[in-house]
Amino acid sequence: MEALGVGHSRPARAHGAKGVAILTGYEKKAASKATKSFRSEVAAFKRRRILEEACRLFYERGYAGTTLDDIAAALNATKPLIYAHFNNKGELLYEICIAATLQSLEAVEVACAEGGTSSQKLLRMVRGMVKVVVRNQANLAVQIREEKQLPPAEAREISTKQKTLDERIRRVLNEGIASGEFKIEDPGLAALCIGGMITWIFYWYRDHGRLSEDEIARGVSRMARMIVGGKV
Amino acid sequence: MEALGVGHSRPARAHGAKGVAILTGYEKKAASKATKSFRSEVAAFKRRRILEEACRLFYERGYAGTTLDDIAAALNATKPLIYAHFNNKGELLYEICIAATLQSLEAVEVACAEGGTSSQKLLRMVRGMVKVVVRNQANLAVQIREEKQLPPAEAREISTKQKTLDERIRRVLNEGIASGEFKIEDPGLAALCIGGMITWIFYWYRDHGRLSEDEIARGVSRMARMIVGGKV
């Protein structure tokens, strides 16, 4: 509880009775900001945990076979906790179903933002997407099994995002064709096939299987580069 | 009703009153055999139609949401018709779920039986498998969505067949490596990726879409050949 040395931007802390810190006006503001950010951190953590348990239960028992009470019980909580963060079971399903697509879009964006040749972008993009699939195996299984349970608007939203993802992959392929790096007869079909071999990992991947996440990511990105006729 | 000309193996037919043919002993045997084969043809047809309607309904309403009565109604029939061919709803699901895998295994067998180079086998194999996926799109969707509903023994049976299919693909890849046609770092992973990009067609294929079944089959087989470093 010593005041920090000179040069540190935080003002020296006053101490009240029993060594409990009394906050200065500056500190009060900072603390209130920190509390707010801490609160939103906690809220985000709770949301994440609810989604994790919902996903696990939807994966194991199916969407229809899982109630909000089941999810609350799995968290040692009650239904109001869930209602504090989600409107209904459908919203949970929507969040679970769109998760992998959103993360894959992010992976593609990151891969492209780093620049370099089309080949480098493709390798990074595929590696990123493989990791998303491996880490969202249950989400993907729930998405593919249960997406028919989604309300139409939510289903369309996910489908639009998936089309955007295909389009982003295709864009990298087209860039590579334009630069002379890739030789691809049908970039649209190639994008679907690259996306397909990556997505299908959700079906066969096993934790502690023969190949690690990294080995799969490397191997699959190499194959993607071969599909596009890129130099290996 | 004229007797057939000389040289035909069937004996001349005798005619009874009103021109109704009286069967000779030879013909009686042949007719009984024909009736038997006709009967089994009809039985096979009925089984196929029941499975088609069951698959369509499982696809549209889900397995849990479909009763045997629904399936019978879709066929303008009653439940006993279904029980004449299947023991229960689970047996229908099993047949629907295993269909694409069995047909793919057959496609691989045919592709290999025709001989030729490993590259030719691979091309034929992939083309055949693509056609199986396109023609069993609903089966595959039901399989992936509902396989958790299968009794454990049936689920294991399907999983074993899928492993056999992966193994058959791997075998063609290994043959190509041995003959110097293919250059593959990890044939196991390559087999899963080739299988994955083919299987995933079930998810994006649309009837009357931009690409025909044949165009997809040709395009995907070309990509498979690139994955294995084969000459294009």
PDB file of N, CA and C in Angstrom, chain A residues 197 204 210-211 215 219-220 222-223 226, chain B residues 122 125 163-179 182-196 224 227-229:
ATOM      1  N   MET A 197     -13.220 -28.775 -47.104  1.00  0.00           N
ATOM      2  CA  MET A 197     -12.263 -29.673 -46.439  1.00  0.00           C
ATOM      3  C   MET A 197     -11.897 -29.137 -45.055  1.00  0.00           C
ATOM      4  N   TRP A 204     -14.334 -35.204 -38.135  1.00  0.00           N
ATOM      5  CA  TRP A 204     -13.380 -36.290 -37.855  1.00  0.00           C
ATOM      6  C   TRP A 204     -12.337 -35.942 -36.789  1.00  0.00           C
ATOM      7  N   ARG A 210      -4.225 -38.597 -33.770  1.00  0.00           N
ATOM      8  CA  ARG A 210      -2.909 -38.775 -34.383  1.00  0.00           C
ATOM      9  C   ARG A 210      -2.254 -37.432 -34.700  1.00  0.00           C
ATOM     10  N   LEU A 211      -3.061 -36.470 -35.147  1.00  0.00           N
ATOM     11  CA  LEU A 211      -2.501 -35.184 -35.562  1.00  0.00           C
ATOM     12  C   LEU A 211      -2.941 -34.067 -34.618  1.00  0.00           C
ATOM     13  N   GLU A 215      -0.518 -29.515 -36.673  1.00  0.00           N
ATOM     14  CA  GLU A 215      -0.169 -30.390 -37.804  1.00  0.00           C
ATOM     15  C   GLU A 215      -1.280 -30.380 -38.851  1.00  0.00           C
ATOM     16  N   GLY A 219      -0.900 -29.052 -42.620  1.00  0.00           N
ATOM     17  CA  GLY A 219      -1.187 -29.997 -43.714  1.00  0.00           C
ATOM     18  C   GLY A 219      -2.302 -29.496 -44.615  1.00  0.00           C
ATOM     19  N   VAL A 220      -3.363 -28.996 -44.006  1.00  0.00           N
ATOM     20  CA  VAL A 220      -4.515 -28.557 -44.800  1.00  0.00           C
ATOM     21  C   VAL A 220      -4.167 -27.295 -45.590  1.00  0.00           C
ATOM     22  N   ARG A 222      -1.288 -26.543 -46.771  1.00  0.00           N
ATOM     23  CA  ARG A 222      -0.459 -27.004 -47.894  1.00  0.00           C
ATOM     24  C   ARG A 222      -1.354 -27.546 -49.010  1.00  0.00           C
ATOM     25  N   MET A 223      -2.375 -28.324 -48.621  1.00  0.00           N
ATOM     26  CA  MET A 223      -3.274 -28.885 -49.640  1.00  0.00           C
ATOM     27  C   MET A 223      -4.061 -27.795 -50.343  1.00  0.00           C
ATOM     28  N   MET A 226      -1.993 -26.381 -52.914  1.00  0.00           N
ATOM     29  CA  MET A 226      -1.874 -27.248 -54.089  1.00  0.00           C
ATOM     30  C   MET A 226      -3.131 -27.141 -54.954  1.00  0.00           C
TER      31      MET A 226
ATOM     32  N   LEU B 122      -8.122 -42.448 -59.101  1.00  0.00           N
ATOM     33  CA  LEU B 122      -8.510 -41.337 -58.230  1.00  0.00           C
ATOM     34  C   LEU B 122      -9.586 -40.477 -58.890  1.00  0.00           C
ATOM     35  N   MET B 125     -12.814 -42.390 -58.998  1.00  0.00           N
ATOM     36  CA  MET B 125     -13.302 -42.544 -57.625  1.00  0.00           C
ATOM     37  C   MET B 125     -13.960 -41.251 -57.142  1.00  0.00           C
ATOM     38  N   LYS B 163     -14.995 -45.591 -41.882  1.00  0.00           N
ATOM     39  CA  LYS B 163     -13.549 -45.795 -41.734  1.00  0.00           C
ATOM     40  C   LYS B 163     -13.022 -46.641 -42.893  1.00  0.00           C
ATOM     41  N   THR B 164     -13.819 -47.627 -43.308  1.00  0.00           N
ATOM     42  CA  THR B 164     -13.421 -48.449 -44.454  1.00  0.00           C
ATOM     43  C   THR B 164     -13.300 -47.567 -45.694  1.00  0.00           C
ATOM     44  N   LEU B 165     -14.238 -46.657 -45.854  1.00  0.00           N
ATOM     45  CA  LEU B 165     -14.194 -45.754 -47.013  1.00  0.00           C
ATOM     46  C   LEU B 165     -12.924 -44.901 -46.984  1.00  0.00           C
ATOM     47  N   ASP B 166     -12.625 -44.307 -45.834  1.00  0.00           N
ATOM     48  CA  ASP B 166     -11.384 -43.520 -45.701  1.00  0.00           C
ATOM     49  C   ASP B 166     -10.177 -44.381 -46.050  1.00  0.00           C
ATOM     50  N   GLU B 167     -10.230 -45.622 -45.578  1.00  0.00           N
ATOM     51  CA  GLU B 167      -9.107 -46.538 -45.776  1.00  0.00           C
ATOM     52  C   GLU B 167      -8.938 -46.858 -47.267  1.00  0.00           C
ATOM     53  N   ARG B 168     -10.054 -47.027 -47.988  1.00  0.00           N
ATOM     54  CA  ARG B 168     -10.004 -47.322 -49.429  1.00  0.00           C
ATOM     55  C   ARG B 168      -9.432 -46.139 -50.207  1.00  0.00           C
ATOM     56  N   ILE B 169      -9.833 -44.929 -49.805  1.00  0.00           N
ATOM     57  CA  ILE B 169      -9.284 -43.732 -50.472  1.00  0.00           C
ATOM     58  C   ILE B 169      -7.778 -43.681 -50.222  1.00  0.00           C
ATOM     59  N   ARG B 170      -7.415 -43.907 -48.949  1.00  0.00           N
ATOM     60  CA  ARG B 170      -5.992 -43.882 -48.565  1.00  0.00           C
ATOM     61  C   ARG B 170      -5.186 -44.902 -49.365  1.00  0.00           C
ATOM     62  N   ARG B 171      -5.809 -46.043 -49.616  1.00  0.00           N
ATOM     63  CA  ARG B 171      -5.115 -47.108 -50.336  1.00  0.00           C
ATOM     64  C   ARG B 171      -4.760 -46.654 -51.754  1.00  0.00           C
ATOM     65  N   VAL B 172      -5.706 -45.985 -52.418  1.00  0.00           N
ATOM     66  CA  VAL B 172      -5.436 -45.474 -53.767  1.00  0.00           C
ATOM     67  C   VAL B 172      -4.306 -44.437 -53.709  1.00  0.00           C
ATOM     68  N   LEU B 173      -4.341 -43.597 -52.687  1.00  0.00           N
ATOM     69  CA  LEU B 173      -3.278 -42.595 -52.550  1.00  0.00           C
ATOM     70  C   LEU B 173      -1.923 -43.276 -52.338  1.00  0.00           C
ATOM     71  N   ASN B 174      -1.915 -44.290 -51.476  1.00  0.00           N
ATOM     72  CA  ASN B 174      -0.654 -44.991 -51.222  1.00  0.00           C
ATOM     73  C   ASN B 174      -0.135 -45.717 -52.461  1.00  0.00           C
ATOM     74  N   GLU B 175      -1.036 -46.284 -53.230  1.00  0.00           N
ATOM     75  CA  GLU B 175      -0.635 -46.917 -54.503  1.00  0.00           C
ATOM     76  C   GLU B 175       0.046 -45.898 -55.413  1.00  0.00           C
ATOM     77  N   GLY B 176      -0.559 -44.700 -55.468  1.00  0.00           N
ATOM     78  CA  GLY B 176      -0.002 -43.644 -56.325  1.00  0.00           C
ATOM     79  C   GLY B 176       1.356 -43.163 -55.833  1.00  0.00           C
ATOM     80  N   ILE B 177       1.526 -43.170 -54.516  1.00  0.00           N
ATOM     81  CA  ILE B 177       2.837 -42.796 -53.960  1.00  0.00           C
ATOM     82  C   ILE B 177       3.863 -43.854 -54.350  1.00  0.00           C
ATOM     83  N   ALA B 178       3.451 -45.125 -54.183  1.00  0.00           N
ATOM     84  CA  ALA B 178       4.364 -46.245 -54.479  1.00  0.00           C
ATOM     85  C   ALA B 178       4.768 -46.244 -55.954  1.00  0.00           C
ATOM     86  N   SER B 179       3.824 -45.883 -56.829  1.00  0.00           N
ATOM     87  CA  SER B 179       4.133 -45.903 -58.262  1.00  0.00           C
ATOM     88  C   SER B 179       4.840 -44.624 -58.714  1.00  0.00           C
ATOM     89  N   PHE B 182       2.016 -39.940 -57.307  1.00  0.00           N
ATOM     90  CA  PHE B 182       1.565 -38.928 -56.350  1.00  0.00           C
ATOM     91  C   PHE B 182       2.705 -38.528 -55.421  1.00  0.00           C
ATOM     92  N   LYS B 183       2.623 -37.288 -54.964  1.00  0.00           N
ATOM     93  CA  LYS B 183       3.557 -36.810 -53.930  1.00  0.00           C
ATOM     94  C   LYS B 183       2.691 -36.293 -52.786  1.00  0.00           C
ATOM     95  N   ILE B 184       2.584 -37.085 -51.703  1.00  0.00           N
ATOM     96  CA  ILE B 184       1.692 -36.714 -50.600  1.00  0.00           C
ATOM     97  C   ILE B 184       2.442 -36.835 -49.291  1.00  0.00           C
ATOM     98  N   GLU B 185       2.398 -35.763 -48.504  1.00  0.00           N
ATOM     99  CA  GLU B 185       3.123 -35.785 -47.233  1.00  0.00           C
ATOM    100  C   GLU B 185       2.438 -36.715 -46.237  1.00  0.00           C
ATOM    101  N   ASP B 186       1.106 -36.609 -46.130  1.00  0.00           N
ATOM    102  CA  ASP B 186       0.367 -37.388 -45.138  1.00  0.00           C
ATOM    103  C   ASP B 186      -0.890 -37.963 -45.820  1.00  0.00           C
ATOM    104  N   PRO B 187      -0.788 -39.210 -46.327  1.00  0.00           N
ATOM    105  CA  PRO B 187      -1.918 -39.777 -47.081  1.00  0.00           C
ATOM    106  C   PRO B 187      -3.191 -39.869 -46.244  1.00  0.00           C
ATOM    107  N   GLY B 188      -3.054 -40.088 -44.944  1.00  0.00           N
ATOM    108  CA  GLY B 188      -4.238 -40.166 -44.084  1.00  0.00           C
ATOM    109  C   GLY B 188      -4.988 -38.848 -44.069  1.00  0.00           C
ATOM    110  N   LEU B 189      -4.237 -37.760 -43.870  1.00  0.00           N
ATOM    111  CA  LEU B 189      -4.855 -36.431 -43.842  1.00  0.00           C
ATOM    112  C   LEU B 189      -5.410 -36.072 -45.224  1.00  0.00           C
ATOM    113  N   ALA B 190      -4.664 -36.435 -46.273  1.00  0.00           N
ATOM    114  CA  ALA B 190      -5.130 -36.127 -47.635  1.00  0.00           C
ATOM    115  C   ALA B 190      -6.442 -36.856 -47.919  1.00  0.00           C
ATOM    116  N   ALA B 191      -6.544 -38.109 -47.472  1.00  0.00           N
ATOM    117  CA  ALA B 191      -7.781 -38.877 -47.689  1.00  0.00           C
ATOM    118  C   ALA B 191      -8.954 -38.197 -46.974  1.00  0.00           C
ATOM    119  N   LEU B 192      -8.718 -37.731 -45.749  1.00  0.00           N
ATOM    120  CA  LEU B 192      -9.785 -37.042 -45.005  1.00  0.00           C
ATOM    121  C   LEU B 192     -10.186 -35.731 -45.675  1.00  0.00           C
ATOM    122  N   CYS B 193      -9.192 -35.043 -46.227  1.00  0.00           N
ATOM    123  CA  CYS B 193      -9.491 -33.754 -46.871  1.00  0.00           C
ATOM    124  C   CYS B 193     -10.232 -33.965 -48.191  1.00  0.00           C
ATOM    125  N   ILE B 194      -9.813 -34.969 -48.952  1.00  0.00           N
ATOM    126  CA  ILE B 194     -10.521 -35.268 -50.207  1.00  0.00           C
ATOM    127  C   ILE B 194     -11.947 -35.703 -49.873  1.00  0.00           C
ATOM    128  N   GLY B 195     -12.080 -36.586 -48.897  1.00  0.00           N
ATOM    129  CA  GLY B 195     -13.410 -37.019 -48.470  1.00  0.00           C
ATOM    130  C   GLY B 195     -14.235 -35.838 -47.975  1.00  0.00           C
ATOM    131  N   GLY B 196     -13.591 -34.922 -47.273  1.00  0.00           N
ATOM    132  CA  GLY B 196     -14.284 -33.771 -46.707  1.00  0.00           C
ATOM    133  C   GLY B 196     -14.805 -32.818 -47.767  1.00  0.00           C
ATOM    134  N   ALA B 224      -8.759 -32.838 -56.455  1.00  0.00           N
ATOM    135  CA  ALA B 224      -8.218 -33.984 -55.709  1.00  0.00           C
ATOM    136  C   ALA B 224      -6.871 -34.385 -56.297  1.00  0.00           C
ATOM    137  N   ILE B 227      -4.279 -32.032 -55.113  1.00  0.00           N
ATOM    138  CA  ILE B 227      -3.913 -32.273 -53.708  1.00  0.00           C
ATOM    139  C   ILE B 227      -2.847 -33.357 -53.593  1.00  0.00           C
ATOM    140  N   VAL B 228      -2.939 -34.370 -54.453  1.00  0.00           N
ATOM    141  CA  VAL B 228      -1.988 -35.482 -54.353  1.00  0.00           C
ATOM    142  C   VAL B 228      -0.747 -35.230 -55.201  1.00  0.00           C
ATOM    143  N   GLY B 229      -0.645 -33.993 -55.762  1.00  0.00           N
ATOM    144  CA  GLY B 229       0.528 -33.661 -56.563  1.00  0.00           C
ATOM    145  C   GLY B 229       0.563 -34.440 -57.862  1.00  0.00           C
TER     146      GLY B 229
END
